[in-house]
mmCIF file of C-alpha atoms in Angstrom:
data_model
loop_
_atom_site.group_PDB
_atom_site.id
_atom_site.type_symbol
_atom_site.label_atom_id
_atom_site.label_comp_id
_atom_site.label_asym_id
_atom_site.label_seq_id
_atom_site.Cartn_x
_atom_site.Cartn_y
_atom_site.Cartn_z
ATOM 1 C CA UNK A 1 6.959 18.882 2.733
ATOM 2 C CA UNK A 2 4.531 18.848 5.375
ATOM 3 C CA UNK A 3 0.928 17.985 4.312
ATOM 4 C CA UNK A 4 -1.172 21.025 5.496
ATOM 5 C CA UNK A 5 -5.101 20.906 4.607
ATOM 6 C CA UNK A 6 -8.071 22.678 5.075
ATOM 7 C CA UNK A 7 -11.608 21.771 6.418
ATOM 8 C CA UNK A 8 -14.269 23.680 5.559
ATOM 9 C CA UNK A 9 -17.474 22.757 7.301
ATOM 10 C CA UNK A 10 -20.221 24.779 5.212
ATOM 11 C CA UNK A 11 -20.328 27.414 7.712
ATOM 12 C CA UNK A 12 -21.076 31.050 6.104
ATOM 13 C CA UNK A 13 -18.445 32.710 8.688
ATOM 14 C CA UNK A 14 -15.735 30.793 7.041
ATOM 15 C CA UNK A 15 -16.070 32.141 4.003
ATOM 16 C CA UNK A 16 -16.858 36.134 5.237
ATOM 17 C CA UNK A 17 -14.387 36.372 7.441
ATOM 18 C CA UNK A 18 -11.632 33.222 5.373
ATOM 19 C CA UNK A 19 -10.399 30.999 7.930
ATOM 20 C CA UNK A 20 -11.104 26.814 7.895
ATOM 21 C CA UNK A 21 -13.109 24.952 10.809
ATOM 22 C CA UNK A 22 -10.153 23.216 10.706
ATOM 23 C CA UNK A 23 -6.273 22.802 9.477
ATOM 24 C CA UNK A 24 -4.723 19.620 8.961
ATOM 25 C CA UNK A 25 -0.903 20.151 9.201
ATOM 26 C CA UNK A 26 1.073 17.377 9.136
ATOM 27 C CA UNK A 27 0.075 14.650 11.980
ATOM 28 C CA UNK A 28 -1.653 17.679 14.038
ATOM 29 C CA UNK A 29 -5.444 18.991 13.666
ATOM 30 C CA UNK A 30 -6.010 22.460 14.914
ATOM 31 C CA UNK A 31 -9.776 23.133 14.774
ATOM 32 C CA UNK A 32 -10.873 26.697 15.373
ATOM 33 C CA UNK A 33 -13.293 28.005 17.941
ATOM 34 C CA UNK A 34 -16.575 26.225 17.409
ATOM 35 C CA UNK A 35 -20.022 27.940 18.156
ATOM 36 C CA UNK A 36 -22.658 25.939 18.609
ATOM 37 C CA UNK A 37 -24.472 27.399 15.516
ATOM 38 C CA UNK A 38 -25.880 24.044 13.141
ATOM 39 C CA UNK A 39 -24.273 24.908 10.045
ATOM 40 C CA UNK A 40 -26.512 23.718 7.676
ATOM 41 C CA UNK A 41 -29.174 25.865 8.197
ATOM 42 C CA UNK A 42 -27.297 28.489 9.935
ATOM 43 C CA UNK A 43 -29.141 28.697 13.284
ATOM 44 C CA UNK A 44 -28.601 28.187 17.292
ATOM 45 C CA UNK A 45 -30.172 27.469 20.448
ATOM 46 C CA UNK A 46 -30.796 30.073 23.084
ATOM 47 C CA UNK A 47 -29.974 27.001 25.132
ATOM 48 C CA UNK A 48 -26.361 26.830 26.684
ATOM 49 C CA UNK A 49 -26.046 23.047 27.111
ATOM 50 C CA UNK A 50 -27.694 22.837 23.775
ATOM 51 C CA UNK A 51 -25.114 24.554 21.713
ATOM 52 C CA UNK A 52 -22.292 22.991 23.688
ATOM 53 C CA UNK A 53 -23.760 19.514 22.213
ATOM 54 C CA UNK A 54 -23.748 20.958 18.989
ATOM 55 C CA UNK A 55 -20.096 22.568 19.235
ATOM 56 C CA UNK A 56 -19.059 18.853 19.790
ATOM 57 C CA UNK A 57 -21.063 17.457 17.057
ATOM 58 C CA UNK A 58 -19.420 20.141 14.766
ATOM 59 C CA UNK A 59 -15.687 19.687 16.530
ATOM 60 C CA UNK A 60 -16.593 15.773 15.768
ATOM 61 C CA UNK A 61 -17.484 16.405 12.682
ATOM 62 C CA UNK A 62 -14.632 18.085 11.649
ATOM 63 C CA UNK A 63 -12.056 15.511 13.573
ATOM 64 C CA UNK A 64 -13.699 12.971 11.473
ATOM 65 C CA UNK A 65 -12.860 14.406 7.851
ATOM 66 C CA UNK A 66 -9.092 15.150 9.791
ATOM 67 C CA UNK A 67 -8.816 11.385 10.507
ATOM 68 C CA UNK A 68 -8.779 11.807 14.462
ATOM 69 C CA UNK A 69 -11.438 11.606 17.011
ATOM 70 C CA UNK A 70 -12.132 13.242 20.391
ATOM 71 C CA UNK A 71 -9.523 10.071 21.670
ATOM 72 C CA UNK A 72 -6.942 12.337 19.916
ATOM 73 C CA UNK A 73 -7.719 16.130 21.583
ATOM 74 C CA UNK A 74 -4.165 17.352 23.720
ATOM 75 C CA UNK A 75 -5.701 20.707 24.252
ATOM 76 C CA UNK A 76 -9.364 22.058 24.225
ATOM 77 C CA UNK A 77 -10.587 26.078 24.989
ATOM 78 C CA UNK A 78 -13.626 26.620 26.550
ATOM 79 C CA UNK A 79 -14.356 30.520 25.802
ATOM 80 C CA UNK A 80 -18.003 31.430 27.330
ATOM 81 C CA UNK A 81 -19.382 35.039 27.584
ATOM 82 C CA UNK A 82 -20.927 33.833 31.220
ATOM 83 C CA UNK A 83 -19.013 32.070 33.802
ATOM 84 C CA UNK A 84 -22.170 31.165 34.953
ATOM 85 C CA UNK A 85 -23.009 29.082 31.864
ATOM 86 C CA UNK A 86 -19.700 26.784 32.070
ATOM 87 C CA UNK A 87 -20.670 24.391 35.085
ATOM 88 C CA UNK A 88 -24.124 23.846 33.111
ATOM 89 C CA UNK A 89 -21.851 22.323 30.215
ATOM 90 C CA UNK A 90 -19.735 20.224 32.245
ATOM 91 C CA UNK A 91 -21.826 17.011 31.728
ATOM 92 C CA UNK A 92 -21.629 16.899 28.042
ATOM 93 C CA UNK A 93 -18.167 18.249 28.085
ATOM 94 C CA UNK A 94 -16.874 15.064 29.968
ATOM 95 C CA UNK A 95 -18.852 12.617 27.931
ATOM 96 C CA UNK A 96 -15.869 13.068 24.743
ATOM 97 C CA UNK A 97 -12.919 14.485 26.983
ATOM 98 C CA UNK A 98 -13.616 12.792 30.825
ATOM 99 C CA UNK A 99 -11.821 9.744 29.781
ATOM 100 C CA UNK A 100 -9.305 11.758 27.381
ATOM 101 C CA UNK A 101 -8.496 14.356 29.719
ATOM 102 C CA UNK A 102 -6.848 16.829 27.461
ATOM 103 C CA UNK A 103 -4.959 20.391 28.640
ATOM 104 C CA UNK A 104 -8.087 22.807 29.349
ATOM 105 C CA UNK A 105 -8.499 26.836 29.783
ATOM 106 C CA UNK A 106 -11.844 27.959 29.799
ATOM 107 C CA UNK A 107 -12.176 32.117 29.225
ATOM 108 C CA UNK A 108 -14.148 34.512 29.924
ATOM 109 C CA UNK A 109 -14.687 36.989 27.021
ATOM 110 C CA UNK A 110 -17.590 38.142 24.420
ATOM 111 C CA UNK A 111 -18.220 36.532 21.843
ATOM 112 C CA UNK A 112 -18.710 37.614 17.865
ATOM 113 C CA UNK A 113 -21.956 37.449 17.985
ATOM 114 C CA UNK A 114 -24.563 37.720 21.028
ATOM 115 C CA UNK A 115 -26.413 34.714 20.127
ATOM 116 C CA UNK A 116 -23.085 32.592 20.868
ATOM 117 C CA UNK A 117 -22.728 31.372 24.336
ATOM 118 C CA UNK A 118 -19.705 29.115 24.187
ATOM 119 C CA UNK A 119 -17.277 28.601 21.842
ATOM 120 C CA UNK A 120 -14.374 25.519 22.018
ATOM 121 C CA UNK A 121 -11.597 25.032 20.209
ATOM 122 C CA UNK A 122 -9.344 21.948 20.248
ATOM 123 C CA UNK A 123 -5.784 20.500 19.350
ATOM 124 C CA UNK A 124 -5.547 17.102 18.233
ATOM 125 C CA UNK A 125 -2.617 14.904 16.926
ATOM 126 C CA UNK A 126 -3.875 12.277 14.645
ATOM 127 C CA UNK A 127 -2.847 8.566 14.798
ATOM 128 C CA UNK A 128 0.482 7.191 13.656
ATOM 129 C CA UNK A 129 -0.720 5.440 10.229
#
C-alpha cells in the first residue's frame, strides 16, 4: 500500500476549512496553495514581496517534514489577485526554483481572503531512498 501522510503546519485554516499544508503520497509531495500568512501568530504583510518570502519559508517548511526540498519541485502555481504584483516577486521566486526550473502557471484570480496577495502551490517528488 502506498504510504500517504499528512502535514499539518499549525495554520488555523487547516483545521476550519480540513485540508493538510501538505500530502505525502507515496514518493510525491503535493503541498497546497500557500499564503504568505506566518502561521504561528496568524498574521501577514501588506507587502507583496514580503509574503512571497514567507510562502517559501512555509512551502520549505513543509518540504522539509516531507523529506524533499525546493531541488525536488516538478510543478509550482503562482495564483496572485494582481498581475501587477507577480514581476515584483520574481526575484525571490528564482532564488529556490531559477536553478530548478520546475513547470509554472501563474493565475489570475481572488483570493480567500483580501489580505492574501499571492498564493503558490507546488509538486514535488521526493528522493529515491
Amino acid at each position: 500500500m502506498t504510504e500517504r501522510r499528512a502535514i499539518l503546519s499549525g495554520s488555523t485554516f487547516e483545521e476550519q476549512i480540513g485540508y493538510a499544508r501538505a500530502v505525502v503520497h507515496g514518493d510525491w509531495v503535493h503541498v497546497s496553495g500557500t499564503t504568505g500568512f506566518d502561521y504561528t501568530t496568524m498574521t501577514i504583510s501588506d507587502d507583496v514581496v514580503e509574503q512571497a518570502e514567507q510562502c517559501l519559508r512555509n512551502i520549505g517548511a513543509a518540504l522539509a517534514e516531507a523529506g524533499c526540498a525546493f531541488a525536488d519541485v516538478v510543478r509550482v502555481r503562482y495564483i496572485l489577485p494582481d498581475r501587477d504584483d507577480f514581476e515584483p516577486c520574481w526575484p525571490v521566486l528564482r532564488r529556490c526554483f531559477g536553478d530548478v526550473r520546475p513547470a509554472a502557471t501563474m493565475l489570475v484570480c481572488g483570493l480567500a481572503d483580501p489580505r492574501m496577495k499571492i498564493e503558490i502551490e507546488v509538486y514535488a517528488q521526493r528522493p529515491a531512498r
